[in-house]
Amino acid sequence: MTTEADKNALWVFGYGSLMWRPGFPFDAHSPARLEGAHRALCIYSVLHRGTPSEPGLVLGLDEGGRCEGVAFRVEPGAENDTIAYLRQREQVTDVYVETYREIALANGSGQTVRALTFVADPTHAQYAGALDLEAQLRIVRAGRGQAGPNIDYVLNTVEHLESLGTHDPLLFALAERLRKEIDEELGG
């Protein structure tokens, strides 16, 4: 069920750093679920969490499955600025396909909305595909870009997923290994 107000609103679906750092004005947000794509560390980051010579890994929506994240309703009047901001943030290297998808709000309303989201482009040179845990660990440990260490990106995302009560087994396994290594480095 979609309300008339929501038909005219711009919704944005966040599944990675947009969940914990949207960077645009919104007047409502809700946990949400997208069917037909899943969250995956499938994008080599050559700017935000890595460099061209030592790329990091960031999340993308890859085909198949489902993804739980956060839906944000953009404040009225801020739609054009928000789209411009998101294009500048997410499309620096055009590794994502900007698209609108139906998402289900997980706030008990039974409501679905059409939301702007960014899906991984499997034909792009930065598309990493499905990497095993050891490869992810190696890349994430070394990645550092303009937005900081790749480890911070993974741990912040997992922390936010935990606060939503969402469990992402592959991402959580990676975070567990990273946390253990950090604890060992700190002598704990």
GROMACS .gro file of C-alpha atoms in nm:
model
  188
    1MET     CA    1   0.000   0.000   0.000
    2THR     CA    2   0.140   0.338  -0.105
    3THR     CA    3  -0.014   0.664   0.012
    4GLU     CA    4  -0.078   0.959  -0.220
    5ALA     CA    5   0.187   1.164  -0.038
    6ASP     CA    6   0.445   0.891  -0.090
    7LYS     CA    7   0.369   0.869  -0.463
    8ASN     CA    8   0.501   1.224  -0.495
    9ALA     CA    9   0.786   1.189  -0.244
   10LEU     CA   10   1.144   1.098  -0.326
   11TRP     CA   11   1.253   0.795  -0.125
   12VAL     CA   12   1.615   0.675  -0.114
   13PHE     CA   13   1.715   0.319  -0.021
   14GLY     CA   14   2.038   0.290   0.177
   15TYR     CA   15   2.212  -0.044   0.226
   16GLY     CA   16   2.570   0.064   0.309
   17SER     CA   17   2.711   0.394   0.428
   18LEU     CA   18   2.390   0.576   0.331
   19MET     CA   19   2.228   0.398   0.628
   20TRP     CA   20   2.456   0.566   0.880
   21ARG     CA   21   2.560   0.877   0.687
   22PRO     CA   22   2.288   0.978   0.442
   23GLY     CA   23   2.413   1.335   0.395
   24PHE     CA   24   2.083   1.478   0.273
   25PRO     CA   25   1.774   1.620   0.448
   26PHE     CA   26   1.497   1.369   0.516
   27ASP     CA   27   1.172   1.393   0.707
   28ALA     CA   28   1.107   1.022   0.762
   29HIS     CA   29   1.304   0.700   0.764
   30SER     CA   30   1.225   0.335   0.817
   31PRO     CA   31   1.389  -0.003   0.802
   32ALA     CA   32   1.310  -0.141   0.457
   33ARG     CA   33   1.351  -0.449   0.239
   34LEU     CA   34   1.434  -0.473  -0.129
   35GLU     CA   35   1.365  -0.798  -0.315
   36GLY     CA   36   1.572  -0.914  -0.611
   37ALA     CA   37   1.914  -0.790  -0.502
   38HIS     CA   38   2.148  -0.850  -0.209
   39ARG     CA   39   2.416  -0.648  -0.030
   40ALA     CA   40   2.769  -0.757  -0.123
   41LEU     CA   41   3.124  -0.627  -0.094
   42CYS     CA   42   3.150  -0.643  -0.471
   43ILE     CA   43   3.289  -0.302  -0.569
   44TYR     CA   44   3.658  -0.207  -0.575
   45SER     CA   45   3.685   0.141  -0.423
   46VAL     CA   46   3.956   0.353  -0.582
   47LEU     CA   47   3.860   0.681  -0.415
   48HIS     CA   48   3.654   0.672  -0.094
   49ARG     CA   49   3.801   0.358   0.072
   50GLY     CA   50   4.102   0.283  -0.146
   51THR     CA   51   4.323   0.412  -0.425
   52PRO     CA   52   4.383   0.299  -0.785
   53SER     CA   53   4.705   0.128  -0.674
   54GLU     CA   54   4.550  -0.027  -0.360
   55PRO     CA   55   4.174  -0.047  -0.395
   56GLY     CA   56   3.941  -0.110  -0.105
   57LEU     CA   57   3.603  -0.282  -0.113
   58VAL     CA   58   3.264  -0.122  -0.075
   59LEU     CA   59   2.911  -0.250  -0.091
   60GLY     CA   60   2.692  -0.278  -0.394
   61LEU     CA   61   2.354  -0.429  -0.461
   62ASP     CA   62   2.419  -0.744  -0.661
   63GLU     CA   63   2.148  -0.937  -0.842
   64GLY     CA   64   1.942  -1.200  -0.660
   65GLY     CA   65   1.814  -1.242  -0.308
   66ARG     CA   66   1.698  -0.964  -0.081
   67CYS     CA   67   1.849  -0.675   0.109
   68GLU     CA   68   1.742  -0.512   0.431
   69GLY     CA   69   1.842  -0.150   0.472
   70VAL     CA   70   1.693   0.191   0.547
   71ALA     CA   71   1.450   0.399   0.342
   72PHE     CA   72   1.469   0.777   0.370
   73ARG     CA   73   1.194   1.012   0.255
   74VAL     CA   74   1.363   1.326   0.127
   75GLU     CA   75   1.232   1.655   0.264
   76PRO     CA   76   0.996   1.826   0.020
   77GLY     CA   77   1.184   2.080  -0.189
   78ALA     CA   78   1.520   1.903  -0.145
   79GLU     CA   79   1.467   1.639  -0.415
   80ASN     CA   80   1.684   1.792  -0.690
   81ASP     CA   81   1.967   1.879  -0.453
   82THR     CA   82   1.953   1.530  -0.303
   83ILE     CA   83   1.972   1.359  -0.642
   84ALA     CA   84   2.265   1.583  -0.742
   85TYR     CA   85   2.439   1.508  -0.411
   86LEU     CA   86   2.388   1.132  -0.446
   87ARG     CA   87   2.515   1.132  -0.804
   88GLN     CA   88   2.827   1.318  -0.694
   89ARG     CA   89   2.879   1.081  -0.400
   90GLU     CA   90   2.789   0.747  -0.559
   91GLN     CA   91   2.866   0.796  -0.927
   92VAL     CA   92   3.222   0.931  -0.922
   93THR     CA   93   3.336   0.641  -1.141
   94ASP     CA   94   2.993   0.527  -1.271
   95VAL     CA   95   3.028   0.186  -1.104
   96TYR     CA   96   2.662   0.188  -1.002
   97VAL     CA   97   2.345   0.197  -1.206
   98GLU     CA   98   2.105   0.460  -1.074
   99THR     CA   99   1.759   0.305  -1.064
  100TYR     CA  100   1.425   0.310  -0.887
  101ARG     CA  101   1.304  -0.006  -0.715
  102GLU     CA  102   0.999  -0.100  -0.511
  103ILE     CA  103   1.087  -0.146  -0.145
  104ALA     CA  104   0.876  -0.259   0.149
  105LEU     CA  105   0.890  -0.042   0.459
  106ALA     CA  106   0.950  -0.262   0.764
  107ASN     CA  107   0.775  -0.031   1.008
  108GLY     CA  108   0.456  -0.234   1.044
  109SER     CA  109   0.264  -0.022   0.793
  110GLY     CA  110   0.269  -0.276   0.510
  111GLN     CA  111   0.361   0.015   0.284
  112THR     CA  112   0.570  -0.014  -0.032
  113VAL     CA  113   0.738   0.284  -0.198
  114ARG     CA  114   0.942   0.342  -0.510
  115ALA     CA  115   1.294   0.437  -0.403
  116LEU     CA  116   1.608   0.565  -0.570
  117THR     CA  117   1.894   0.324  -0.522
  118PHE     CA  118   2.229   0.239  -0.673
  119VAL     CA  119   2.288  -0.113  -0.806
  120ALA     CA  120   2.629  -0.260  -0.892
  121ASP     CA  121   2.716  -0.261  -1.262
  122PRO     CA  122   2.866  -0.607  -1.327
  123THR     CA  123   3.021  -0.484  -1.655
  124HIS     CA  124   3.226  -0.209  -1.485
  125ALA     CA  125   3.601  -0.257  -1.430
  126GLN     CA  126   3.555  -0.191  -1.055
  127TYR     CA  127   3.306  -0.475  -1.015
  128ALA     CA  128   3.480  -0.735  -0.797
  129GLY     CA  129   3.207  -0.999  -0.804
  130ALA     CA  130   3.188  -1.261  -0.533
  131LEU     CA  131   3.515  -1.269  -0.340
  132ASP     CA  132   3.588  -1.525  -0.071
  133LEU     CA  133   3.639  -1.417   0.290
  134GLU     CA  134   4.019  -1.432   0.275
  135ALA     CA  135   4.031  -1.207  -0.033
  136GLN     CA  136   3.792  -0.962   0.132
  137LEU     CA  137   4.003  -0.955   0.448
  138ARG     CA  138   4.322  -0.887   0.255
  139ILE     CA  139   4.168  -0.601   0.055
  140VAL     CA  140   3.975  -0.441   0.343
  141ARG     CA  141   4.278  -0.449   0.576
  142ALA     CA  142   4.489  -0.256   0.324
  143GLY     CA  143   4.224  -0.019   0.186
  144ARG     CA  144   4.240   0.347   0.278
  145GLY     CA  145   4.093   0.630   0.073
  146GLN     CA  146   3.964   0.986   0.096
  147ALA     CA  147   3.685   0.882   0.336
  148GLY     CA  148   3.920   0.686   0.563
  149PRO     CA  149   4.014   0.325   0.632
  150ASN     CA  150   3.817   0.050   0.462
  151ILE     CA  151   3.796  -0.132   0.797
  152ASP     CA  152   3.596   0.159   0.943
  153TYR     CA  153   3.348   0.140   0.655
  154VAL     CA  154   3.285  -0.233   0.712
  155LEU     CA  155   3.260  -0.204   1.091
  156ASN     CA  156   3.032   0.102   1.079
  157THR     CA  157   2.800  -0.073   0.836
  158VAL     CA  158   2.786  -0.387   1.049
  159GLU     CA  159   2.726  -0.183   1.365
  160HIS     CA  160   2.432  -0.013   1.198
  161LEU     CA  161   2.292  -0.344   1.071
  162GLU     CA  162   2.318  -0.482   1.425
  163SER     CA  163   2.125  -0.183   1.560
  164LEU     CA  164   1.849  -0.257   1.306
  165GLY     CA  165   1.841  -0.622   1.408
  166THR     CA  166   1.955  -0.722   1.060
  167HIS     CA  167   2.199  -1.008   1.019
  168ASP     CA  168   2.414  -1.029   0.707
  169PRO     CA  169   2.613  -1.353   0.754
  170LEU     CA  170   2.899  -1.282   0.511
  171LEU     CA  171   2.952  -0.923   0.619
  172PHE     CA  172   2.924  -1.018   0.986
  173ALA     CA  173   3.185  -1.295   0.943
  174LEU     CA  174   3.423  -1.043   0.791
  175ALA     CA  175   3.358  -0.793   1.073
  176GLU     CA  176   3.415  -1.062   1.335
  177ARG     CA  177   3.757  -1.143   1.188
  178LEU     CA  178   3.847  -0.773   1.164
  179ARG     CA  179   3.741  -0.707   1.524
  180LYS     CA  180   3.942  -1.005   1.646
  181GLU     CA  181   4.252  -0.879   1.465
  182ILE     CA  182   4.205  -0.530   1.612
  183ASP     CA  183   4.165  -0.676   1.963
  184GLU     CA  184   4.481  -0.883   1.918
  185GLU     CA  185   4.674  -0.577   1.797
  186LEU     CA  186   4.559  -0.383   2.103
  187GLY     CA  187   4.670  -0.667   2.328
  188GLY     CA  188   4.322  -0.769   2.431
   0.00000   0.00000   0.00000
